Coordinates of C-alpha atoms in Angstrom, one line a residue:
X1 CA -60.7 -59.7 41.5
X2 CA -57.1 -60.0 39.9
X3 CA -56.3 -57.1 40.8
X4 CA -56.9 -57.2 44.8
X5 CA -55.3 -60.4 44.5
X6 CA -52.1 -59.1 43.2
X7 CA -52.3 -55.7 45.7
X8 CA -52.5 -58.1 48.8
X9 CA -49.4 -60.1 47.5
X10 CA -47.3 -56.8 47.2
X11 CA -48.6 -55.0 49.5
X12 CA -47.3 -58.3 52.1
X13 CA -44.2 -58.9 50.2
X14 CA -43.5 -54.9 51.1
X15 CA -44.4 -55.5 54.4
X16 CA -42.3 -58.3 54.9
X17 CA -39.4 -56.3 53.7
X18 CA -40.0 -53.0 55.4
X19 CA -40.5 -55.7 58.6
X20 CA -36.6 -57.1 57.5
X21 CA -35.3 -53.3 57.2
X22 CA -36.6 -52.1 60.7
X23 CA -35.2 -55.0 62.3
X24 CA -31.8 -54.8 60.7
X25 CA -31.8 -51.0 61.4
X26 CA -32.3 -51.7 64.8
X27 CA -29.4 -54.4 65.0
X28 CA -27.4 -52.0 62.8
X29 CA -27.7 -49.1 65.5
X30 CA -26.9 -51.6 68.6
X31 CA -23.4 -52.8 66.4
X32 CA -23.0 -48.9 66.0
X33 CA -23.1 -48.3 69.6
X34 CA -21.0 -51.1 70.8
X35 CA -18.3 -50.1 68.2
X36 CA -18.6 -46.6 70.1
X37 CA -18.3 -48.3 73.4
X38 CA -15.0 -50.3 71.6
X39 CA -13.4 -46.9 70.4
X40 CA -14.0 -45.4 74.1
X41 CA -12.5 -48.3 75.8
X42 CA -9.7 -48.2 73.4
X43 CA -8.7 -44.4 73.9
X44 CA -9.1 -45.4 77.5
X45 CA -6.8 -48.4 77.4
X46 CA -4.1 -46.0 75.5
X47 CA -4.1 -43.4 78.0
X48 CA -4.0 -45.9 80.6
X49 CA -0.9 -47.6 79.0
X50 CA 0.6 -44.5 78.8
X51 CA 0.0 -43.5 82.2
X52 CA 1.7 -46.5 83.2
X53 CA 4.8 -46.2 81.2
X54 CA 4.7 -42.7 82.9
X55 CA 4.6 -43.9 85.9
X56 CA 6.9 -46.9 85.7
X57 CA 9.8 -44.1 84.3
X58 CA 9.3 -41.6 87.5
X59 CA 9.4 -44.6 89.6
X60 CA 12.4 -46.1 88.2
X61 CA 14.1 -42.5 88.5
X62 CA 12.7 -42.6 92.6
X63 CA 14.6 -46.3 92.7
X64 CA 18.0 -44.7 91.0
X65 CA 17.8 -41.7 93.5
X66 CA 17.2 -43.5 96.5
X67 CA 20.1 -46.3 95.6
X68 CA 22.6 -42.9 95.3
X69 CA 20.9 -42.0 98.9
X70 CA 21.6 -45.5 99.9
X71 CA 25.1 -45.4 99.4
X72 CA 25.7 -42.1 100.5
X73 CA 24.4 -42.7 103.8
X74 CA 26.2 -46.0 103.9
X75 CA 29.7 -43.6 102.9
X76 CA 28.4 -41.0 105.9
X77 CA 27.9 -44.6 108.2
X78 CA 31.2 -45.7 108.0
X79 CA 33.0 -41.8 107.7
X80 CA 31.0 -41.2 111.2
X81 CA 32.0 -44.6 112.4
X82 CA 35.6 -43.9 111.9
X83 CA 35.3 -40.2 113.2
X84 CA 34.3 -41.8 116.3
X85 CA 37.2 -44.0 116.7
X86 CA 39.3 -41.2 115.9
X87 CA 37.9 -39.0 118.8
X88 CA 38.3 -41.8 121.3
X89 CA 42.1 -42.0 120.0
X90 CA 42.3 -38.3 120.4
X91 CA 40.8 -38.0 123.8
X92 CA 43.0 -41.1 125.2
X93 CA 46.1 -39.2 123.8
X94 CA 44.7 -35.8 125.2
X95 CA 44.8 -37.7 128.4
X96 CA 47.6 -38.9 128.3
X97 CA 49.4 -35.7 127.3
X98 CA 48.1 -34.0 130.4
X99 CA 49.2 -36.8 132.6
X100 CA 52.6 -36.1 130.9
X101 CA 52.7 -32.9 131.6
X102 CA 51.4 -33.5 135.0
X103 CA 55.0 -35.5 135.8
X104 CA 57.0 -32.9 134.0
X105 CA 55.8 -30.0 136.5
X106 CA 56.0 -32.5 139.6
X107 CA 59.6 -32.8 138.2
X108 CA 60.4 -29.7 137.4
X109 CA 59.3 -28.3 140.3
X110 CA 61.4 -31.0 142.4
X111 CA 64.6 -30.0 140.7
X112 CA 63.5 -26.2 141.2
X113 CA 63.3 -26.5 144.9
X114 CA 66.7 -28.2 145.1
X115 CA 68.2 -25.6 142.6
X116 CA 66.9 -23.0 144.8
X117 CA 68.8 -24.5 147.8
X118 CA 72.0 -25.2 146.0
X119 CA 71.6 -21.5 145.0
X120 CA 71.0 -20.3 148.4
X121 CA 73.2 -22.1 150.2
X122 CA 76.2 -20.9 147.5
X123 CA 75.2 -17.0 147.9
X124 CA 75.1 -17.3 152.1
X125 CA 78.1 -19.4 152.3
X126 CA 80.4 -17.9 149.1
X127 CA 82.9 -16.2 150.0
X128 CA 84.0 -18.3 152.8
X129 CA 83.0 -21.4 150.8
X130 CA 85.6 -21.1 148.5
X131 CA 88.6 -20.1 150.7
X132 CA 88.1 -23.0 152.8
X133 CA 87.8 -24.8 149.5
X134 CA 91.3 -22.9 148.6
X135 CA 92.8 -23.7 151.6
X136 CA 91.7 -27.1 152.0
X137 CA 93.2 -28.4 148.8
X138 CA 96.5 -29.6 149.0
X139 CA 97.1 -28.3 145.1
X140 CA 96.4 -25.7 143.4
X141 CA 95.2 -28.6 140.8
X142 CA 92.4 -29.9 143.2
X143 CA 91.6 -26.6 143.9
X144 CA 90.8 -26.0 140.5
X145 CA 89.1 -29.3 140.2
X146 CA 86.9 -28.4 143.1
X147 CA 86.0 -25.1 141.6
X148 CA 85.0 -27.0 138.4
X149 CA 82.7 -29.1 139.7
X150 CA 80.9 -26.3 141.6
X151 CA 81.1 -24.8 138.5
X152 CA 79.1 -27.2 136.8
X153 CA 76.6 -28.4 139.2
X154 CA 75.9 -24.5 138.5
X155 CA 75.5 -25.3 134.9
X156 CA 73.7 -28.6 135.6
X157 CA 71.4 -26.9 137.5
X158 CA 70.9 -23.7 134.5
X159 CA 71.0 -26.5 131.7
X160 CA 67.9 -28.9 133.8
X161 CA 65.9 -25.2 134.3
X162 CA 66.4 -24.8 130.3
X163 CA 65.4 -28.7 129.5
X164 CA 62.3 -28.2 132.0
X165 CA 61.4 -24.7 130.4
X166 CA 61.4 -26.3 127.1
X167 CA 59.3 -29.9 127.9
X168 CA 56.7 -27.4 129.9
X169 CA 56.3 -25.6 126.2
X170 CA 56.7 -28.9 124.4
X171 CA 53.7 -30.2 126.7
X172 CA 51.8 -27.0 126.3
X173 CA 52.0 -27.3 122.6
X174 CA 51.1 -30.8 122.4
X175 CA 48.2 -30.5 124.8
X176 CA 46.9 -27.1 123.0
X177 CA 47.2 -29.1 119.7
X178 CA 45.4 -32.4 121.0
X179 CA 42.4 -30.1 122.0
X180 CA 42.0 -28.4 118.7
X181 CA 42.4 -31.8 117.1
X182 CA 39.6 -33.3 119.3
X183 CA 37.2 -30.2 118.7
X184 CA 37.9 -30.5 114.5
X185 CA 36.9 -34.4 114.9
X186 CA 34.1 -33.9 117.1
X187 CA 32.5 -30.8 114.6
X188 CA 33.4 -32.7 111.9
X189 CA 31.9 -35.9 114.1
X190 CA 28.6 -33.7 114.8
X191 CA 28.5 -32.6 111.0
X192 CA 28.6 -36.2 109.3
X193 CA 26.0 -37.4 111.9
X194 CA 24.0 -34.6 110.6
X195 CA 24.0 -34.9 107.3
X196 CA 23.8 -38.8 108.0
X197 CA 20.2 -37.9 109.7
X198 CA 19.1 -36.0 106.8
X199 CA 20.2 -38.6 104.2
X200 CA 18.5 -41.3 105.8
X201 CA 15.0 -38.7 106.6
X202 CA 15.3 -38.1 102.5
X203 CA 15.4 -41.8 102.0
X204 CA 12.2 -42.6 103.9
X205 CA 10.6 -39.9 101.6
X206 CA 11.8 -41.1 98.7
X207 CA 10.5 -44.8 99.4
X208 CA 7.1 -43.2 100.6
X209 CA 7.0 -41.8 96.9
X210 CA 8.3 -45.1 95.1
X211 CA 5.2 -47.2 97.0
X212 CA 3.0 -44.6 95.9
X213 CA 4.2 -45.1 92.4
X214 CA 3.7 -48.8 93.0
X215 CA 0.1 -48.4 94.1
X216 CA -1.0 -45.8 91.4
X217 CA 0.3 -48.1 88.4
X218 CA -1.5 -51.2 90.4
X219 CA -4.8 -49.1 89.4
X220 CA -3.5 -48.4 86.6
X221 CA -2.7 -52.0 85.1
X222 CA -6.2 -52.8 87.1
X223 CA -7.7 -49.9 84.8
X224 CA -6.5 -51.2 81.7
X225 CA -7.2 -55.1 82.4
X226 CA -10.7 -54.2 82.7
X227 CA -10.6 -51.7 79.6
X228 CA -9.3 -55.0 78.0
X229 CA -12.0 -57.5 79.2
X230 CA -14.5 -54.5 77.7
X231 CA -13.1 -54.4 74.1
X232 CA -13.2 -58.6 74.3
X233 CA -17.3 -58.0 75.6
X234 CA -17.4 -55.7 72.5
X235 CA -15.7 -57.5 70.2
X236 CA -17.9 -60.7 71.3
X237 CA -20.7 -58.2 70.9
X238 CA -20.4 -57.0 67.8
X239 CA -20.1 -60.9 66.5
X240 CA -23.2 -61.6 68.2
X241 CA -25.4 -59.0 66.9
X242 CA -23.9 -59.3 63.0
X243 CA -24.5 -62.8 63.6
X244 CA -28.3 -61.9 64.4
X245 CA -28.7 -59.4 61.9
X246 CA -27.4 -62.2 59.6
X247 CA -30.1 -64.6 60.8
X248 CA -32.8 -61.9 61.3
X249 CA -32.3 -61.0 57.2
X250 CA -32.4 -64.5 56.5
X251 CA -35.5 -65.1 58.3
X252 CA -37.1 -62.0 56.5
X253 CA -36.3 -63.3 53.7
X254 CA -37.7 -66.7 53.9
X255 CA -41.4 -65.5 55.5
X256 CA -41.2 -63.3 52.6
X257 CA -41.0 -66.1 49.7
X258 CA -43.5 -68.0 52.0
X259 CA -46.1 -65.1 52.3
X260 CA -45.6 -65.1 48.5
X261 CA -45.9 -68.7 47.7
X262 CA -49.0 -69.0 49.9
X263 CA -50.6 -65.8 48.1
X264 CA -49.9 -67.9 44.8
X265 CA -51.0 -70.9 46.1
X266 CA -54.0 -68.9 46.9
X267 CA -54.4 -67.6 43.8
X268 CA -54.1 -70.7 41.9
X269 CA -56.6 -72.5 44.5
X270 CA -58.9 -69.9 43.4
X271 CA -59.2 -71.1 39.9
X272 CA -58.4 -70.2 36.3
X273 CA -61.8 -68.2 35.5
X274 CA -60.0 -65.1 36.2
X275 CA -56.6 -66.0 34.6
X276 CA -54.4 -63.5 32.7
X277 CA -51.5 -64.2 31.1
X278 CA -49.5 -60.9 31.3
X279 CA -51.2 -60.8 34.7
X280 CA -49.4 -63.8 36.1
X281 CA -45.9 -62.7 34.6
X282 CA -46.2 -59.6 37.0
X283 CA -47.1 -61.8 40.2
X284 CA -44.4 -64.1 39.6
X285 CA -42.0 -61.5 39.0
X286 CA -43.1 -59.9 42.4
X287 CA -41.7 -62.3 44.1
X288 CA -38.3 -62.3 43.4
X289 CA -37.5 -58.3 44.6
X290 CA -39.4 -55.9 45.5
X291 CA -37.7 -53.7 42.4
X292 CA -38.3 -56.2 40.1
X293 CA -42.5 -55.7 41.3
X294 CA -42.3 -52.1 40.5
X295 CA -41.3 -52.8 36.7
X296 CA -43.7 -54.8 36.4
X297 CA -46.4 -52.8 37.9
X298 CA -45.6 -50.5 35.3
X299 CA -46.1 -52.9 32.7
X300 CA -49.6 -53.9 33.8
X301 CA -51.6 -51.7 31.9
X302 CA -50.0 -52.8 28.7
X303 CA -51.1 -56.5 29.9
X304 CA -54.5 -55.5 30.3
X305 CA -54.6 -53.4 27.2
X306 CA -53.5 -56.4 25.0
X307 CA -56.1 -58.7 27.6
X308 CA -58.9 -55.9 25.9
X309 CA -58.0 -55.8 22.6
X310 CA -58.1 -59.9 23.2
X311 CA -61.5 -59.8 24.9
X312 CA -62.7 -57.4 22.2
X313 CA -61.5 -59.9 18.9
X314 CA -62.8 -63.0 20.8
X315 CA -59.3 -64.5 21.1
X316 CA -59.9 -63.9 24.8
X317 CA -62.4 -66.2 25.2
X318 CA -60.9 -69.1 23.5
X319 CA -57.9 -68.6 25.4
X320 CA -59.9 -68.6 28.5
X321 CA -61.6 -72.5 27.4
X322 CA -58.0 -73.5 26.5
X323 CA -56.7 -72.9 30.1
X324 CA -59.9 -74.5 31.5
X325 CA -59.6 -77.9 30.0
X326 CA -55.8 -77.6 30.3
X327 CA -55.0 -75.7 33.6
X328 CA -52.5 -78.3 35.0
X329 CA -50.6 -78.4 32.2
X330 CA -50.5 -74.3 32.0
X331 CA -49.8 -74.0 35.6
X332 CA -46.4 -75.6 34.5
X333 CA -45.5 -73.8 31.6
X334 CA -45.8 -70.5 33.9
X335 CA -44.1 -71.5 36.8
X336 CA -41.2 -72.5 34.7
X337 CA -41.1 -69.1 32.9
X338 CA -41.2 -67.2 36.6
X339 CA -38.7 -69.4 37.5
X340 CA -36.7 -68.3 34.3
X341 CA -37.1 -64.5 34.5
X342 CA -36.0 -64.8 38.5
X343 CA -33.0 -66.4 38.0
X344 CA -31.7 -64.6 35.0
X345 CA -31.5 -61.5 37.0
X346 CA -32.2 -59.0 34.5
X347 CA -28.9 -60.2 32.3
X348 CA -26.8 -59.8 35.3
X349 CA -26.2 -63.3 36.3
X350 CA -28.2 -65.5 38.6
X351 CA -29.3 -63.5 41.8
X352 CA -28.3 -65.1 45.1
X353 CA -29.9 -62.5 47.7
X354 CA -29.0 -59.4 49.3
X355 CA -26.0 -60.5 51.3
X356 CA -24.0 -58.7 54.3
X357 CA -20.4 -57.5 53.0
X358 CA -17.7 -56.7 55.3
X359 CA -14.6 -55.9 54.1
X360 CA -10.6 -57.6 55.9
X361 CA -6.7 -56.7 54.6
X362 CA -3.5 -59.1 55.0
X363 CA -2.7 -57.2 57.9
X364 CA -1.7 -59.7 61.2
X365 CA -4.8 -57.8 63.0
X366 CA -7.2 -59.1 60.3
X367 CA -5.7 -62.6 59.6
X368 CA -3.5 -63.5 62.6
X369 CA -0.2 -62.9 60.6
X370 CA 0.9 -60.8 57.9
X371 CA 1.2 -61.6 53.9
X372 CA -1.0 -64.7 53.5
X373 CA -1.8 -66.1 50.5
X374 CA -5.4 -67.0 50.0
X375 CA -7.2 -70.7 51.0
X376 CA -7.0 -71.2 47.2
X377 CA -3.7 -70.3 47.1
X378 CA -3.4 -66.7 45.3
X379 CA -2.5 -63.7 47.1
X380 CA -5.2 -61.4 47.4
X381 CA -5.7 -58.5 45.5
X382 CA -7.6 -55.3 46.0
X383 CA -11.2 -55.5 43.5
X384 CA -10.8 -59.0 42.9
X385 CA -10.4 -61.3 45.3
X386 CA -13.3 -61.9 48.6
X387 CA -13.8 -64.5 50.6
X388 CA -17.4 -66.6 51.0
X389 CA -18.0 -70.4 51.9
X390 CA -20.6 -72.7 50.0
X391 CA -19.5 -71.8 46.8
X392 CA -16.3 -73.2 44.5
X393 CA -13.3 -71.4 44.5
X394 CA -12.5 -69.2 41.1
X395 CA -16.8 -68.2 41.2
X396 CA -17.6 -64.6 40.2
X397 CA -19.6 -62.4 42.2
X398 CA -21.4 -59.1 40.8
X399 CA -21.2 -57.2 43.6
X400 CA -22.6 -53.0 43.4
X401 CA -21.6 -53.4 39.3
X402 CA -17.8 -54.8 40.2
X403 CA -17.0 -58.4 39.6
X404 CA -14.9 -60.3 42.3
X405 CA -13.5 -63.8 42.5
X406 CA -14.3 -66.0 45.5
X407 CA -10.5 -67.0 46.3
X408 CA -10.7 -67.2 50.5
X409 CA -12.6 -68.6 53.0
X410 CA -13.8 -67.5 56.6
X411 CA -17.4 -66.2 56.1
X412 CA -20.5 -68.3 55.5
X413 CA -22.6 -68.5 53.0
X414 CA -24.7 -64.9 52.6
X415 CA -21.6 -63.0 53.9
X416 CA -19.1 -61.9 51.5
X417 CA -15.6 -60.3 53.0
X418 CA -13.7 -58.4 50.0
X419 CA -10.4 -57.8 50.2
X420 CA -9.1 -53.7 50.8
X421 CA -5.0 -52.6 50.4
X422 CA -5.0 -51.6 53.9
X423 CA -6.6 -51.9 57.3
X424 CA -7.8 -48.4 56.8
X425 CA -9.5 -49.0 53.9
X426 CA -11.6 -52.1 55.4
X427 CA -11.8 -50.2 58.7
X428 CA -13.7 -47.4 56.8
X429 CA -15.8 -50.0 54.8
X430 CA -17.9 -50.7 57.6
X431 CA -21.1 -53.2 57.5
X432 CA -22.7 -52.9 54.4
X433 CA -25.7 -55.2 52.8
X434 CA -26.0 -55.4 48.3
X435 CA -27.7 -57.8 46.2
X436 CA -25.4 -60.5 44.7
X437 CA -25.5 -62.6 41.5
X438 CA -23.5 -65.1 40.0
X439 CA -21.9 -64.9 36.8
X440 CA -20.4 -68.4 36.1

């Protein structure tokens, strides 16, 4: 009867437990797939920051270009502007050189015609023109005088024919040089309003490109402020279900010490005519960890050995009357010893439960800025220090066989955060669960 009592308390205490470990594997492979979904959106977040930067610099390369087009089409504005002016100037003088040249030939051929008669009229009328002019003067001085002056109204008229041959050229030059003039300004004219066409055609393009620019790093910052808002859901996630694998454990644990007190209570309700000694050690023990029921499954069959060798010398039996006319006052003395062997913890301190353990660095990214001394006012240092509330500052922790010192807040009570050397080192610890004890 003992004996199926003390099966049914294990095997529900295992039960609980195995209950506790599907439920935290569960939560532990939903925290593993948001951290996956975290480390996704991250490498998503870096690309699109780097497509942006990428973007920004060809854009702001687009901006420099099209400021050089900018002012070179405002340069080819004003050059054709002035090439312009300079045409009309040409064509004005052009005009006016021809008009010029217009008035010397009307005059030049005026003073031709009237050469040609002076000419004429000297070459019919000659000879006798000059002995009536001999014989006519009344000296030989006036006669010479006369012949002087028809000598140089011949020279006049030579000396005009020269002057007009030589404006007529003078003209001709100037008019042949005004046109090739006003041809170089309007080429040159037709060349700059050319180019100024192109400049402005490469300018368009180039703004068409620089609000393409604009609109592809738009997405982009759109792209990464949602990759942002995802690692905050994740983050916020991950909290959430450490937070509930916290409070699932705990609740494990406590239906597990109250499916074991109730299979005690049960078993002292049932009376003490089957009561053994070494018998109630191991179902005390049992309830403390499940390790701690294996020993002392292993030590049963020594309990009943000695319970024989009892029955068999009739110690047994007195024992048995003892208990029955003093059972309330046994029922003390054993819960106190169960109560003893739990919290000594096998001579490693007293046991406080199997708590979660993360692990944080002095890093700004772990504790919001950089080189901080601890709450207790230390500075933290790799395998010692770890952080816990609800217990005093300076307590010692036996954590995996290593001791640390609670010097830092920012867990509660059942989490313990140890302090790492570097963010790599508490990035790589992961979550991780371990019995705790106390040594002090």
């Amino acid at each position: 009867m003992k004996n199926k009592r003390i099966l049914s308390l294990l095997l529900a205490g295992l039960l609980t437990f195995s209950m506790a470990g599907t439920v935290t594997a569960s939560t532990e492979d939903e925290i593993a797939y948001m951290q996956e979904q975290k480390q996704a959106a991250e490498s998503g977040l870096a690309q699109a920051q780097a497509n942006i930067s990428s973007l920004e610099s060809k854009k702001q390369e687009l901006e420099n270009y099209l400021a050089e087009l900018n002012a070179q089409y405002d340069e080819l504005t004003n050059s054709v502007a002035q090439l312009s002016i300079e045409a009309a100037q040409k064509e004005d003088e052009l005009k006016q050189i021809q008009k010029d040249l217009k008035k010397a030939r009307k005059a030049a051929k005026k003073q031709y015609e009237a050469m040609k008669i002076r000419i004429a009229y000297m070459y019919e009328n000659g000879g006798s023109t000059m002995l009536e002019l001999l014989l006519s003067s009344e000296s030989f001085a006036e006669f010479l005088n006369q012949a002087e002056a028809v000598s140089q109204i011949s020279k006049y008229d030579r000396d005009m024919l020269k002057k007009y041959e030589e404006i007529r050229k003078s003209i001709v030059e100037q008019e042949q040089k005004a046109e090739e003039e006003s041809a170089s300004i309007n080429s040159l004219l037709s060349e700059r309003a050319a180019k100024q066409q192109e400049v402005q055609s490469m300018a368009a393009s180039t703004s068409d490109s620089i609000y393409a620019y604009i609109a592809e790093i738009s997405a982009s910052e759109a792209e990464a402020s949602a990759l942002t808002a995802q690692i905050s859901n994740a983050d916020n996630s991950i909290s959430a279900l450490i937070q509930q694998a916290e409070a699932e454990k705990a609740a494990a644990e406590a239906a597990a010490a109250q499916e074991a007190a109730a299979a005690q209570e049960a078993e002292e309700n049932s009376g003490y005519d089957d009561y053994d000694p070494d018998t109630d050690t191991t179902e005390s023990s049992s309830s403390s960890t499940s390790s701690t029921i294996i020993v002392e499954e292993e030590d049963e069959e020594d309990s009943y050995g000695n319970s024989e060798e009892y029955e068999d010398s009739g110690e047994y039996a007195s024992s048995e009357e003892n208990m029955d006319s003093s059972g309330e006052s046994y029922e003390e003395t054993d819960t106190s010893e169960s109560s003893g062997e739990s919290s000594s913890g096998s001579g490693q301190g007293t046991y406080l439960g199997n708590f979660t353990l993360t692990a944080y660095c002095n890093c700004a990214q772990c504790c919001g800025t950089a080189g901080n001394a601890t709450a207790s006012g230390t500075m933290p240092t790799a395998g010692r220090t770890v952080a816990m509330a609800g217990v005093p500052f300076g307590t010692q922790l036996l954590i995996n066989g290593n001791v640390y010192t609670v010097e830092d807040l920012g867990t509660p009570y059942g989490h313990v955060d140890i302090y790492c050397g570097s963010h790599e080192e508490a990035l790589s610890f992961g979550l991780q669960y371990a019995d705790v004890y106390q040594l002090n």
